[in-house]
Structure formats: C-alpha cells, structure tokens
PDB file of C-alpha atoms in Angstrom:
ATOM      1  CA  UNK A   1      -8.774  24.762   7.261  1.00  0.00           C
ATOM      2  CA  UNK A   2      -6.886  21.858   5.670  1.00  0.00           C
ATOM      3  CA  UNK A   3      -4.320  19.623   7.335  1.00  0.00           C
ATOM      4  CA  UNK A   4      -2.072  17.228   5.446  1.00  0.00           C
ATOM      5  CA  UNK A   5      -0.283  14.192   6.864  1.00  0.00           C
ATOM      6  CA  UNK A   6       2.270  12.503   4.608  1.00  0.00           C
ATOM      7  CA  UNK A   7       2.052   8.759   5.251  1.00  0.00           C
ATOM      8  CA  UNK A   8       4.694   7.554   2.790  1.00  0.00           C
ATOM      9  CA  UNK A   9       6.942   9.560   0.464  1.00  0.00           C
ATOM     10  CA  UNK A  10       8.862   8.593  -2.668  1.00  0.00           C
ATOM     11  CA  UNK A  11       8.039   7.796  -6.295  1.00  0.00           C
ATOM     12  CA  UNK A  12       4.629   6.926  -4.843  1.00  0.00           C
ATOM     13  CA  UNK A  13       3.563   9.387  -2.150  1.00  0.00           C
ATOM     14  CA  UNK A  14       0.409   8.868  -0.105  1.00  0.00           C
ATOM     15  CA  UNK A  15      -1.015  11.667   2.014  1.00  0.00           C
ATOM     16  CA  UNK A  16      -4.096  12.015   4.193  1.00  0.00           C
ATOM     17  CA  UNK A  17      -6.053  15.274   3.987  1.00  0.00           C
ATOM     18  CA  UNK A  18      -8.546  16.530   6.526  1.00  0.00           C
ATOM     19  CA  UNK A  19     -10.614  19.602   5.670  1.00  0.00           C
ATOM     20  CA  UNK A  20     -12.891  21.232   8.229  1.00  0.00           C
ATOM     21  CA  UNK A  21     -14.318  23.949   5.986  1.00  0.00           C
ATOM     22  CA  UNK A  22     -18.069  24.476   5.917  1.00  0.00           C
ATOM     23  CA  UNK A  23     -20.731  26.505   4.128  1.00  0.00           C
ATOM     24  CA  UNK A  24     -19.486  29.724   5.750  1.00  0.00           C
ATOM     25  CA  UNK A  25     -16.019  29.390   4.227  1.00  0.00           C
ATOM     26  CA  UNK A  26     -15.249  30.835   0.814  1.00  0.00           C
ATOM     27  CA  UNK A  27     -14.057  28.791  -2.195  1.00  0.00           C
ATOM     28  CA  UNK A  28     -10.444  27.610  -2.024  1.00  0.00           C
ATOM     29  CA  UNK A  29      -8.402  27.612  -5.217  1.00  0.00           C
ATOM     30  CA  UNK A  30      -5.427  25.255  -5.378  1.00  0.00           C
ATOM     31  CA  UNK A  31      -2.908  24.044  -7.943  1.00  0.00           C
ATOM     32  CA  UNK A  32      -2.201  20.415  -8.800  1.00  0.00           C
ATOM     33  CA  UNK A  33       1.586  20.051  -8.546  1.00  0.00           C
ATOM     34  CA  UNK A  34       1.905  16.318  -9.290  1.00  0.00           C
ATOM     35  CA  UNK A  35      -0.012  13.584 -11.044  1.00  0.00           C
ATOM     36  CA  UNK A  36      -2.538  12.474  -8.465  1.00  0.00           C
ATOM     37  CA  UNK A  37      -5.653  10.461  -7.715  1.00  0.00           C
ATOM     38  CA  UNK A  38      -7.465  11.037  -4.434  1.00  0.00           C
ATOM     39  CA  UNK A  39     -10.385   9.158  -2.937  1.00  0.00           C
ATOM     40  CA  UNK A  40     -12.924  10.684  -0.575  1.00  0.00           C
ATOM     41  CA  UNK A  41     -13.219   8.684   2.643  1.00  0.00           C
ATOM     42  CA  UNK A  42     -15.691  10.899   4.495  1.00  0.00           C
ATOM     43  CA  UNK A  43     -17.770  13.993   3.866  1.00  0.00           C
ATOM     44  CA  UNK A  44     -18.343  15.792   0.595  1.00  0.00           C
ATOM     45  CA  UNK A  45     -17.215  18.822  -1.361  1.00  0.00           C
ATOM     46  CA  UNK A  46     -17.664  20.536  -4.693  1.00  0.00           C
ATOM     47  CA  UNK A  47     -14.853  20.927  -7.205  1.00  0.00           C
ATOM     48  CA  UNK A  48     -14.590  23.225 -10.195  1.00  0.00           C
ATOM     49  CA  UNK A  49     -11.989  22.240 -12.827  1.00  0.00           C
ATOM     50  CA  UNK A  50     -11.949  24.415 -15.921  1.00  0.00           C
ATOM     51  CA  UNK A  51     -15.600  24.870 -16.911  1.00  0.00           C
ATOM     52  CA  UNK A  52     -16.817  21.654 -15.257  1.00  0.00           C
ATOM     53  CA  UNK A  53     -18.162  21.308 -11.763  1.00  0.00           C
ATOM     54  CA  UNK A  54     -18.108  18.050  -9.823  1.00  0.00           C
ATOM     55  CA  UNK A  55     -19.735  16.990  -6.580  1.00  0.00           C
ATOM     56  CA  UNK A  56     -17.642  14.507  -4.616  1.00  0.00           C
ATOM     57  CA  UNK A  57     -18.981  12.119  -1.990  1.00  0.00           C
ATOM     58  CA  UNK A  58     -17.397   9.127  -0.220  1.00  0.00           C
ATOM     59  CA  UNK A  59     -15.918   6.899  -2.927  1.00  0.00           C
ATOM     60  CA  UNK A  60     -15.545   9.710  -5.482  1.00  0.00           C
ATOM     61  CA  UNK A  61     -12.112  10.257  -6.982  1.00  0.00           C
ATOM     62  CA  UNK A  62     -10.415  13.600  -7.572  1.00  0.00           C
ATOM     63  CA  UNK A  63      -7.907  13.529 -10.437  1.00  0.00           C
ATOM     64  CA  UNK A  64      -5.042  15.980 -10.785  1.00  0.00           C
ATOM     65  CA  UNK A  65      -2.610  16.862 -13.557  1.00  0.00           C
ATOM     66  CA  UNK A  66       0.382  19.124 -12.800  1.00  0.00           C
ATOM     67  CA  UNK A  67      -0.244  22.778 -13.534  1.00  0.00           C
ATOM     68  CA  UNK A  68      -4.050  22.623 -13.492  1.00  0.00           C
ATOM     69  CA  UNK A  69      -6.040  24.746 -11.070  1.00  0.00           C
ATOM     70  CA  UNK A  70      -9.102  23.548  -9.203  1.00  0.00           C
ATOM     71  CA  UNK A  71     -11.462  25.236  -6.765  1.00  0.00           C
ATOM     72  CA  UNK A  72     -13.081  23.439  -3.837  1.00  0.00           C
ATOM     73  CA  UNK A  73     -16.295  24.494  -2.087  1.00  0.00           C
ATOM     74  CA  UNK A  74     -18.227  23.133   0.879  1.00  0.00           C
ATOM     75  CA  UNK A  75     -21.600  24.783   0.535  1.00  0.00           C
ATOM     76  CA  UNK A  76     -23.645  21.600   1.036  1.00  0.00           C
ATOM     77  CA  UNK A  77     -22.710  20.574   4.575  1.00  0.00           C
ATOM     78  CA  UNK A  78     -20.577  21.452   7.573  1.00  0.00           C
ATOM     79  CA  UNK A  79     -17.762  19.230   8.819  1.00  0.00           C
ATOM     80  CA  UNK A  80     -15.594  19.126   5.721  1.00  0.00           C
ATOM     81  CA  UNK A  81     -14.102  15.925   4.364  1.00  0.00           C
ATOM     82  CA  UNK A  82     -11.308  13.363   4.679  1.00  0.00           C
ATOM     83  CA  UNK A  83      -9.394  12.210   1.598  1.00  0.00           C
ATOM     84  CA  UNK A  84      -6.461   9.997   0.730  1.00  0.00           C
ATOM     85  CA  UNK A  85      -4.251  11.237  -2.090  1.00  0.00           C
ATOM     86  CA  UNK A  86      -1.826   9.162  -4.167  1.00  0.00           C
ATOM     87  CA  UNK A  87       0.878  11.186  -5.954  1.00  0.00           C
ATOM     88  CA  UNK A  88       3.109   9.769  -8.671  1.00  0.00           C
ATOM     89  CA  UNK A  89       6.404  11.096  -9.943  1.00  0.00           C
ATOM     90  CA  UNK A  90       6.878  11.941 -13.631  1.00  0.00           C
ATOM     91  CA  UNK A  91       8.337   8.565 -14.639  1.00  0.00           C
ATOM     92  CA  UNK A  92       5.571   6.546 -13.041  1.00  0.00           C
ATOM     93  CA  UNK A  93       2.872   8.704 -14.619  1.00  0.00           C
ATOM     94  CA  UNK A  94       4.488   8.070 -18.008  1.00  0.00           C
ATOM     95  CA  UNK A  95       4.694   4.344 -17.353  1.00  0.00           C
ATOM     96  CA  UNK A  96       1.017   4.112 -16.457  1.00  0.00           C
ATOM     97  CA  UNK A  97       0.103   5.721 -19.807  1.00  0.00           C
ATOM     98  CA  UNK A  98      -2.215   8.020 -17.930  1.00  0.00           C
ATOM     99  CA  UNK A  99      -1.466  11.239 -19.744  1.00  0.00           C
ATOM    100  CA  UNK A 100      -3.013  10.371 -23.099  1.00  0.00           C
ATOM    101  CA  UNK A 101      -6.683  11.169 -22.717  1.00  0.00           C
ATOM    102  CA  UNK A 102      -7.302   9.545 -19.346  1.00  0.00           C
ATOM    103  CA  UNK A 103      -5.401  11.652 -16.844  1.00  0.00           C
ATOM    104  CA  UNK A 104      -7.438  14.864 -17.004  1.00  0.00           C
ATOM    105  CA  UNK A 105      -7.990  17.049 -13.964  1.00  0.00           C
ATOM    106  CA  UNK A 106     -11.510  16.580 -12.684  1.00  0.00           C
ATOM    107  CA  UNK A 107     -13.428  13.920 -10.796  1.00  0.00           C
ATOM    108  CA  UNK A 108     -14.946  10.467 -11.211  1.00  0.00           C
ATOM    109  CA  UNK A 109     -18.076   9.184  -9.483  1.00  0.00           C
ATOM    110  CA  UNK A 110     -17.748   6.206  -7.146  1.00  0.00           C
ATOM    111  CA  UNK A 111     -16.859   3.219  -9.345  1.00  0.00           C
ATOM    112  CA  UNK A 112     -16.907  -0.367  -8.082  1.00  0.00           C
ATOM    113  CA  UNK A 113     -13.209  -1.192  -8.789  1.00  0.00           C
ATOM    114  CA  UNK A 114     -12.012   2.068  -7.254  1.00  0.00           C
ATOM    115  CA  UNK A 115     -14.322   1.926  -4.252  1.00  0.00           C
ATOM    116  CA  UNK A 116     -13.146  -1.574  -3.326  1.00  0.00           C
ATOM    117  CA  UNK A 117      -9.441  -0.840  -3.753  1.00  0.00           C
ATOM    118  CA  UNK A 118      -9.896   2.562  -2.122  1.00  0.00           C
ATOM    119  CA  UNK A 119     -11.179   0.816   0.989  1.00  0.00           C
ATOM    120  CA  UNK A 120      -8.081  -1.388   1.016  1.00  0.00           C
ATOM    121  CA  UNK A 121      -5.980   1.755   0.642  1.00  0.00           C
ATOM    122  CA  UNK A 122      -7.801   3.336   3.574  1.00  0.00           C
ATOM    123  CA  UNK A 123      -7.229   0.324   5.807  1.00  0.00           C
ATOM    124  CA  UNK A 124      -3.526   0.368   4.916  1.00  0.00           C
ATOM    125  CA  UNK A 125      -3.363   4.090   5.695  1.00  0.00           C
ATOM    126  CA  UNK A 126      -4.813   3.436   9.142  1.00  0.00           C
ATOM    127  CA  UNK A 127      -1.953   1.014   9.858  1.00  0.00           C
ATOM    128  CA  UNK A 128       1.788   1.592   9.870  1.00  0.00           C
ATOM    129  CA  UNK A 129       3.018  -0.421   6.879  1.00  0.00           C
ATOM    130  CA  UNK A 130       4.627   2.085   4.491  1.00  0.00           C
ATOM    131  CA  UNK A 131       5.676  -0.573   1.997  1.00  0.00           C
ATOM    132  CA  UNK A 132       2.182  -1.992   1.746  1.00  0.00           C
ATOM    133  CA  UNK A 133       0.671   1.489   1.527  1.00  0.00           C
ATOM    134  CA  UNK A 134       2.935   2.516  -1.381  1.00  0.00           C
ATOM    135  CA  UNK A 135       2.165  -0.732  -3.188  1.00  0.00           C
ATOM    136  CA  UNK A 136      -1.609  -0.366  -2.780  1.00  0.00           C
ATOM    137  CA  UNK A 137      -1.386   3.312  -3.755  1.00  0.00           C
ATOM    138  CA  UNK A 138       0.370   2.360  -6.984  1.00  0.00           C
ATOM    139  CA  UNK A 139      -2.230  -0.322  -7.677  1.00  0.00           C
ATOM    140  CA  UNK A 140      -4.989   2.220  -7.032  1.00  0.00           C
ATOM    141  CA  UNK A 141      -3.499   4.642  -9.570  1.00  0.00           C
ATOM    142  CA  UNK A 142      -3.178   1.847 -12.129  1.00  0.00           C
ATOM    143  CA  UNK A 143      -6.775   0.759 -11.527  1.00  0.00           C
ATOM    144  CA  UNK A 144      -7.879   4.367 -12.040  1.00  0.00           C
ATOM    145  CA  UNK A 145      -6.251   4.436 -15.472  1.00  0.00           C
ATOM    146  CA  UNK A 146      -8.093   1.259 -16.461  1.00  0.00           C
ATOM    147  CA  UNK A 147     -11.428   2.278 -14.946  1.00  0.00           C
ATOM    148  CA  UNK A 148     -11.309   5.728 -16.532  1.00  0.00           C
ATOM    149  CA  UNK A 149     -10.999   4.290 -20.025  1.00  0.00           C
ATOM    150  CA  UNK A 150      -7.371   3.295 -20.421  1.00  0.00           C
ATOM    151  CA  UNK A 151      -6.405  -0.113 -21.751  1.00  0.00           C
ATOM    152  CA  UNK A 152      -5.477  -2.737 -19.129  1.00  0.00           C
ATOM    153  CA  UNK A 153      -1.811  -3.644 -19.105  1.00  0.00           C
ATOM    154  CA  UNK A 154      -0.930  -6.732 -21.063  1.00  0.00           C
ATOM    155  CA  UNK A 155      -0.138  -9.876 -19.080  1.00  0.00           C
ATOM    156  CA  UNK A 156       3.597 -10.211 -18.725  1.00  0.00           C
ATOM    157  CA  UNK A 157       5.426 -13.230 -20.155  1.00  0.00           C
ATOM    158  CA  UNK A 158       8.778 -12.859 -18.430  1.00  0.00           C
ATOM    159  CA  UNK A 159      11.921 -13.943 -20.258  1.00  0.00           C
ATOM    160  CA  UNK A 160      14.710 -15.801 -18.467  1.00  0.00           C
ATOM    161  CA  UNK A 161      16.635 -12.642 -17.446  1.00  0.00           C
ATOM    162  CA  UNK A 162      13.460 -11.154 -15.988  1.00  0.00           C
ATOM    163  CA  UNK A 163      12.757 -14.310 -14.035  1.00  0.00           C
ATOM    164  CA  UNK A 164      16.258 -14.209 -12.582  1.00  0.00           C
ATOM    165  CA  UNK A 165      15.764 -10.586 -11.649  1.00  0.00           C
ATOM    166  CA  UNK A 166      12.529 -11.401  -9.820  1.00  0.00           C
ATOM    167  CA  UNK A 167      14.177 -14.267  -7.929  1.00  0.00           C
ATOM    168  CA  UNK A 168      17.117 -12.036  -7.006  1.00  0.00           C
ATOM    169  CA  UNK A 169      14.601  -9.500  -5.739  1.00  0.00           C
ATOM    170  CA  UNK A 170      12.906 -12.133  -3.601  1.00  0.00           C
ATOM    171  CA  UNK A 171      16.193 -13.241  -2.074  1.00  0.00           C
ATOM    172  CA  UNK A 172      17.105  -9.635  -1.350  1.00  0.00           C
ATOM    173  CA  UNK A 173      13.744  -9.084   0.343  1.00  0.00           C
ATOM    174  CA  UNK A 174      14.238 -12.202   2.454  1.00  0.00           C
ATOM    175  CA  UNK A 175      17.711 -11.092   3.531  1.00  0.00           C
ATOM    176  CA  UNK A 176      16.473  -7.626   4.503  1.00  0.00           C
ATOM    177  CA  UNK A 177      13.015  -8.518   5.820  1.00  0.00           C
ATOM    178  CA  UNK A 178      13.948  -7.444   9.342  1.00  0.00           C
ATOM    179  CA  UNK A 179      14.722  -3.933   8.112  1.00  0.00           C
ATOM    180  CA  UNK A 180      12.244  -1.117   7.306  1.00  0.00           C
ATOM    181  CA  UNK A 181      12.449  -1.602   3.525  1.00  0.00           C
ATOM    182  CA  UNK A 182       9.826  -0.302   1.102  1.00  0.00           C
ATOM    183  CA  UNK A 183       8.751  -0.810  -2.493  1.00  0.00           C
ATOM    184  CA  UNK A 184      11.093   1.892  -3.789  1.00  0.00           C
ATOM    185  CA  UNK A 185      14.116   0.213  -2.159  1.00  0.00           C
ATOM    186  CA  UNK A 186      13.148  -3.169  -3.604  1.00  0.00           C
ATOM    187  CA  UNK A 187      12.796  -1.654  -7.072  1.00  0.00           C
ATOM    188  CA  UNK A 188      16.145   0.138  -6.840  1.00  0.00           C
ATOM    189  CA  UNK A 189      17.873  -3.109  -5.938  1.00  0.00           C
ATOM    190  CA  UNK A 190      16.339  -4.732  -9.025  1.00  0.00           C
ATOM    191  CA  UNK A 191      17.188  -1.738 -11.241  1.00  0.00           C
ATOM    192  CA  UNK A 192      13.535  -1.201 -12.184  1.00  0.00           C
ATOM    193  CA  UNK A 193      10.816   1.347 -11.606  1.00  0.00           C
ATOM    194  CA  UNK A 194       8.463   0.513  -8.707  1.00  0.00           C
ATOM    195  CA  UNK A 195       5.589  -0.140 -11.114  1.00  0.00           C
ATOM    196  CA  UNK A 196       7.560  -2.468 -13.404  1.00  0.00           C
ATOM    197  CA  UNK A 197       9.132  -4.283 -10.451  1.00  0.00           C
ATOM    198  CA  UNK A 198       5.709  -4.874  -8.921  1.00  0.00           C
ATOM    199  CA  UNK A 199       4.329  -6.285 -12.191  1.00  0.00           C
ATOM    200  CA  UNK A 200       7.382  -8.416 -12.924  1.00  0.00           C
ATOM    201  CA  UNK A 201       7.663  -9.799  -9.400  1.00  0.00           C
ATOM    202  CA  UNK A 202       3.977 -10.698  -9.296  1.00  0.00           C
ATOM    203  CA  UNK A 203       4.050 -12.317 -12.739  1.00  0.00           C
ATOM    204  CA  UNK A 204       7.046 -14.508 -11.918  1.00  0.00           C
ATOM    205  CA  UNK A 205       6.375 -15.446  -8.282  1.00  0.00           C
ATOM    206  CA  UNK A 206       2.611 -15.208  -8.010  1.00  0.00           C
ATOM    207  CA  UNK A 207       2.668 -12.808  -5.032  1.00  0.00           C
ATOM    208  CA  UNK A 208       3.368  -9.105  -4.757  1.00  0.00           C
ATOM    209  CA  UNK A 209       6.623  -7.870  -3.188  1.00  0.00           C
ATOM    210  CA  UNK A 210       4.754  -6.733  -0.102  1.00  0.00           C
ATOM    211  CA  UNK A 211       3.007 -10.090   0.299  1.00  0.00           C
ATOM    212  CA  UNK A 212       6.350 -11.839   0.052  1.00  0.00           C
ATOM    213  CA  UNK A 213       7.933  -9.449   2.549  1.00  0.00           C
ATOM    214  CA  UNK A 214       5.107 -10.067   5.007  1.00  0.00           C
ATOM    215  CA  UNK A 215       5.449 -13.830   4.626  1.00  0.00           C
ATOM    216  CA  UNK A 216       9.210 -13.643   5.171  1.00  0.00           C
ATOM    217  CA  UNK A 217       8.575 -11.746   8.391  1.00  0.00           C
ATOM    218  CA  UNK A 218       5.908 -14.175   9.532  1.00  0.00           C
ATOM    219  CA  UNK A 219       8.160 -17.136   8.832  1.00  0.00           C
ATOM    220  CA  UNK A 220      10.980 -15.572  10.840  1.00  0.00           C
ATOM    221  CA  UNK A 221       8.584 -14.762  13.673  1.00  0.00           C
ATOM    222  CA  UNK A 222       7.315 -18.339  13.773  1.00  0.00           C
ATOM    223  CA  UNK A 223      10.867 -19.620  14.085  1.00  0.00           C
ATOM    224  CA  UNK A 224      11.671 -17.193  16.892  1.00  0.00           C
ATOM    225  CA  UNK A 225       8.482 -18.066  18.764  1.00  0.00           C
ATOM    226  CA  UNK A 226       9.231 -21.770  18.553  1.00  0.00           C
ATOM    227  CA  UNK A 227      12.902 -21.538  19.508  1.00  0.00           C
ATOM    228  CA  UNK A 228      13.271 -18.412  21.618  1.00  0.00           C
ATOM    229  CA  UNK A 229      11.944 -17.348  25.001  1.00  0.00           C
ATOM    230  CA  UNK A 230      12.044 -13.601  24.412  1.00  0.00           C
ATOM    231  CA  UNK A 231       8.813 -11.558  24.771  1.00  0.00           C
ATOM    232  CA  UNK A 232       6.398 -11.458  21.848  1.00  0.00           C
ATOM    233  CA  UNK A 233       7.073  -7.727  21.423  1.00  0.00           C
ATOM    234  CA  UNK A 234      10.771  -8.386  20.840  1.00  0.00           C
ATOM    235  CA  UNK A 235       9.956 -11.183  18.413  1.00  0.00           C
ATOM    236  CA  UNK A 236       7.748  -8.798  16.427  1.00  0.00           C
ATOM    237  CA  UNK A 237      10.476  -6.164  16.154  1.00  0.00           C
ATOM    238  CA  UNK A 238      13.189  -8.727  15.391  1.00  0.00           C
ATOM    239  CA  UNK A 239      11.076 -10.129  12.552  1.00  0.00           C
ATOM    240  CA  UNK A 240      10.611  -6.670  11.044  1.00  0.00           C
ATOM    241  CA  UNK A 241       7.203  -5.572  12.315  1.00  0.00           C
ATOM    242  CA  UNK A 242       7.147  -1.975  13.499  1.00  0.00           C
ATOM    243  CA  UNK A 243       3.913  -2.341  15.442  1.00  0.00           C
ATOM    244  CA  UNK A 244       2.908  -5.095  17.870  1.00  0.00           C
ATOM    245  CA  UNK A 245      -0.822  -4.962  17.134  1.00  0.00           C
ATOM    246  CA  UNK A 246      -0.166  -5.245  13.403  1.00  0.00           C
ATOM    247  CA  UNK A 247       2.077  -8.250  14.040  1.00  0.00           C
ATOM    248  CA  UNK A 248      -0.519  -9.996  16.219  1.00  0.00           C
ATOM    249  CA  UNK A 249      -3.272  -9.433  13.634  1.00  0.00           C
ATOM    250  CA  UNK A 250      -1.104 -10.600  10.748  1.00  0.00           C
ATOM    251  CA  UNK A 251       0.148 -13.648  12.623  1.00  0.00           C
ATOM    252  CA  UNK A 252      -3.316 -14.695  13.789  1.00  0.00           C
ATOM    253  CA  UNK A 253      -4.650 -14.323  10.243  1.00  0.00           C
ATOM    254  CA  UNK A 254      -1.824 -16.492   8.891  1.00  0.00           C
ATOM    255  CA  UNK A 255      -1.560 -19.110  11.641  1.00  0.00           C
ATOM    256  CA  UNK A 256      -5.118 -19.201  12.941  1.00  0.00           C
ATOM    257  CA  UNK A 257      -3.904 -18.646  16.515  1.00  0.00           C
ATOM    258  CA  UNK A 258      -2.230 -15.874  18.474  1.00  0.00           C
ATOM    259  CA  UNK A 259       1.594 -15.723  18.713  1.00  0.00           C
ATOM    260  CA  UNK A 260       1.450 -16.863  22.372  1.00  0.00           C
ATOM    261  CA  UNK A 261      -0.808 -19.806  21.571  1.00  0.00           C
ATOM    262  CA  UNK A 262       1.442 -20.728  18.660  1.00  0.00           C
ATOM    263  CA  UNK A 263       4.487 -20.644  20.931  1.00  0.00           C
ATOM    264  CA  UNK A 264       2.857 -22.994  23.439  1.00  0.00           C
ATOM    265  CA  UNK A 265       1.738 -25.371  20.697  1.00  0.00           C
ATOM    266  CA  UNK A 266       5.151 -25.335  19.000  1.00  0.00           C
ATOM    267  CA  UNK A 267       6.979 -26.043  22.254  1.00  0.00           C
ATOM    268  CA  UNK A 268       4.518 -28.771  23.150  1.00  0.00           C
ATOM    269  CA  UNK A 269       5.100 -30.494  19.821  1.00  0.00           C
ATOM    270  CA  UNK A 270       8.846 -30.279  20.333  1.00  0.00           C
ATOM    271  CA  UNK A 271       8.650 -31.779  23.804  1.00  0.00           C
ATOM    272  CA  UNK A 272       6.585 -34.666  22.477  1.00  0.00           C
ATOM    273  CA  UNK A 273       9.144 -35.257  19.735  1.00  0.00           C
ATOM    274  CA  UNK A 274      12.046 -35.123  22.201  1.00  0.00           C
ATOM    275  CA  UNK A 275      10.306 -37.620  24.466  1.00  0.00           C
ATOM    276  CA  UNK A 276       9.785 -40.012  21.548  1.00  0.00           C
ATOM    277  CA  UNK A 277      13.469 -39.715  20.603  1.00  0.00           C
ATOM    278  CA  UNK A 278      14.557 -40.536  24.146  1.00  0.00           C
ATOM    279  CA  UNK A 279      12.337 -43.607  24.184  1.00  0.00           C
ATOM    280  CA  UNK A 280      13.666 -44.743  20.804  1.00  0.00           C
ATOM    281  CA  UNK A 281      17.223 -44.442  22.110  1.00  0.00           C
TER     282      UNK A 281
END
C-alpha cells in the first residue's frame, strides 16, 4: 500500500511517499516516468533495477530514468518506508548533465553531501514553503549529479546583461513578496530555466532567490510590526507568510526575539525618539 502526496509541482516536483508494505506483501514492479532522485527518510526496502539489487536504508537515494522498470520488496522488516522524491522535467535533466553516465536507474548508499542536504529537504517538506522546497529539491538533484561522479558546475562569471537580469529578478521578487510566488514564477519572469536562474541569481547577489524572498517578507513584517497595530497573524499574511508558526520561527531566527517582543521594543524606541524631539523643540 503506497500513498503519494505532491508537495510542490512544476519543472521541479517534490512528492512524499509512504509505503506500508511488509514481508507478507509480494514484490511491486513500477516504471520510472520522469528523471528522479528520491531519499529514504524512514524504514528500508529492496530494489531490483535490471540485474542489480540494492538495499535502501535511511539516507539512501533511489535514482530513476524515464522508461526504466524497478521492483521494490520489503522482506526485511514490517512497517514500510517514507521517501521524498524530486522529479525534474526534460529540460532541467538536460541542463544538469545527468544523462551522460551519471543518471542511471538504481540506488546510491548514504553519502555525506546527500544525507545533509536530504535532511534540509525533509525539514522543508515538513513546512509549507513551496518555493523553498522546489529550490532545495533542485539543489539536491544537482548535488546528486556531482556526488555520483559528474563534474561540478563551473563558477559563474556573470556579464553585465546577466547582472541586470539578476537585479531585475530581485526587484520583481521584492514587488511580489506578499504573493504566493515560487521559483518557477521567478525564473519565467527572468526568461530563464529555474536551474539557471538560481545559479545566476546566487552568483550575482550572494543569496538564493528563496533567501531573498524570505528576507523581503521579514523586512516588510518588521515594518508592519513597528508601525501597525494589527494582530501578528494579519502581519504574517500581509508580509507573504502562509503559516503563522513558520513566520514566528523565521522572524525569531532573524531578529533574535519574537514578533510581539519586537513590536514592543520598536514602539518603545519610537516613543523615546518622539520624546527627545519634543524636548529639542
């Protein structure tokens, strides 16, 4: 019994899989329909691809190439497994250079770079930030290509037109930060693929598009908290956060205090300043 939950869909699709098969269930043969890399978060299972058998445990990575069959078994333990799968469309798979030798259906053992980034991917999947999830999923696929033997991408040296494009992208993100935008929308506005936009933006501005989007939202939230008396929940939604708990965590991490404490401190500072101005007059 397998259930799939699509968390974000587009050029980069991320889905959560939960399998509850056990030793009493028969083998399950499936077909890879897209280029994919999946990380095991919990449990274990066996996988037969061609004439090779793999045993996957937490941290292992299942690799898929369109058209290839694979068979999963769960003869070792009951309880099944939980996995996160990252699917790429045809253009992104080409851009990552994963087809030539590296992107073969099968599995990889837990590898340090993939385990670490896979944990970040899992934390993002547990939240509600689709943009961040797509971005981390794309980074995970790129890291897979490098870890599996592909050459790392060369460091970009953006020309003037590229730098302008990155700046335009940043301004567009700032103007639309209160909306539910994602990496694909940012890339479309810039006229680039999501992967190339992510690399270009990061090379020019030193932060990823998602980091910049988050900081735009935090900056707007700080202004609203300092100047507005509306409830914190409304401030969160106005700034572009879809979830209050995510906003509170992000704000506390950035400011060192909760939104309510920040509001009190900001208003206190303003009152002190106003009092000084009155005395000076």
